[in-house]
């Protein structure tokens, strides 16, 4: 492979009588090759993300914690593999055994069809199917919670279980539903092991898909549907039930901020310097939307770090 810029620099140095060591030239070429491969990987992620999210199949949101963990990955090519897998999920593909078995060694029995863990590079992606509360588009979405070393997955899944217990059984059943209209007797849900295929830009990164994708299940919004466990308990017992999460603000599942993943965010996170702290526009939850849309004076009470100002 030729490196035009490097050759010009070497020629210029030789003409000026500068000494160029052969070993240094080899190192420079290897460094430039590495940078080129990383840029190809990021470009392939952009292509995959545009295709995945322009199809309007699955909406994907990611937590602030997941974003920080992605930015800790030093190699851009490894980050690109993470996003390639997420695009694979967004295209309706699912790991083997879905919706069962993906977290059987980590989650409690009642959450084994809800919380999913998938190995990506040398980390484990923790994700689950959620339901968007948007009244105009109430349907299933993919929620990315964390990207962790394997020895930290069990503790995080138990934290996540505690956070999900604030939701009603009706809501959790909606999350567990698998909607696959393309399924017939000669077909199967696309739960094959992700296969790596060649990207359009020349390297092996993008993940192939199979038939019969899983689609987001739409639901009727409003009505008598109960979202929260406290309301479900109140309706059942005629009383009031409170959910309390025993966690610090920076570790709270309920206080996590979430961001919509599009091709622009995927590109930004792939190119961010290691350890970067990015400021993105987060999605408001239902309580925050009520506060924002309240037309009269409002008193918001909460402990430090719970997001009263933001």
mmCIF file of C-alpha atoms in Angstrom, residues 13 36 43 59 64 75 98 104 109 136 142 161 181 195 206 220 246 249-250 259 278 282 285:
data_model
loop_
_atom_site.group_PDB
_atom_site.id
_atom_site.type_symbol
_atom_site.label_atom_id
_atom_site.label_comp_id
_atom_site.label_asym_id
_atom_site.label_seq_id
_atom_site.Cartn_x
_atom_site.Cartn_y
_atom_site.Cartn_z
ATOM 1 C CA UNK A 13 13.672 15.203 4.120
ATOM 2 C CA UNK A 36 -6.913 4.299 8.082
ATOM 3 C CA UNK A 43 -17.355 5.091 8.148
ATOM 4 C CA UNK A 59 -36.033 3.209 17.996
ATOM 5 C CA UNK A 64 -25.657 8.206 30.117
ATOM 6 C CA UNK A 75 -9.778 1.714 19.946
ATOM 7 C CA UNK A 98 -34.315 -14.924 22.200
ATOM 8 C CA UNK A 104 -30.233 -16.782 32.451
ATOM 9 C CA UNK A 109 -36.527 -15.911 36.810
ATOM 10 C CA UNK A 136 -48.561 9.658 19.565
ATOM 11 C CA UNK A 142 -34.622 -0.912 22.476
ATOM 12 C CA UNK A 161 -34.187 -5.507 38.322
ATOM 13 C CA UNK A 181 -45.437 -10.817 11.588
ATOM 14 C CA UNK A 195 -22.210 -13.150 11.439
ATOM 15 C CA UNK A 206 -20.934 -4.988 9.491
ATOM 16 C CA UNK A 220 -52.986 1.929 21.858
ATOM 17 C CA UNK A 246 -31.978 2.363 47.601
ATOM 18 C CA UNK A 249 -27.974 9.470 42.720
ATOM 19 C CA UNK A 250 -25.054 8.612 40.422
ATOM 20 C CA UNK A 259 -30.583 9.739 24.531
ATOM 21 C CA UNK A 278 -20.136 14.447 25.852
ATOM 22 C CA UNK A 282 -31.522 13.834 26.612
ATOM 23 C CA UNK A 285 -39.444 11.161 31.028
#
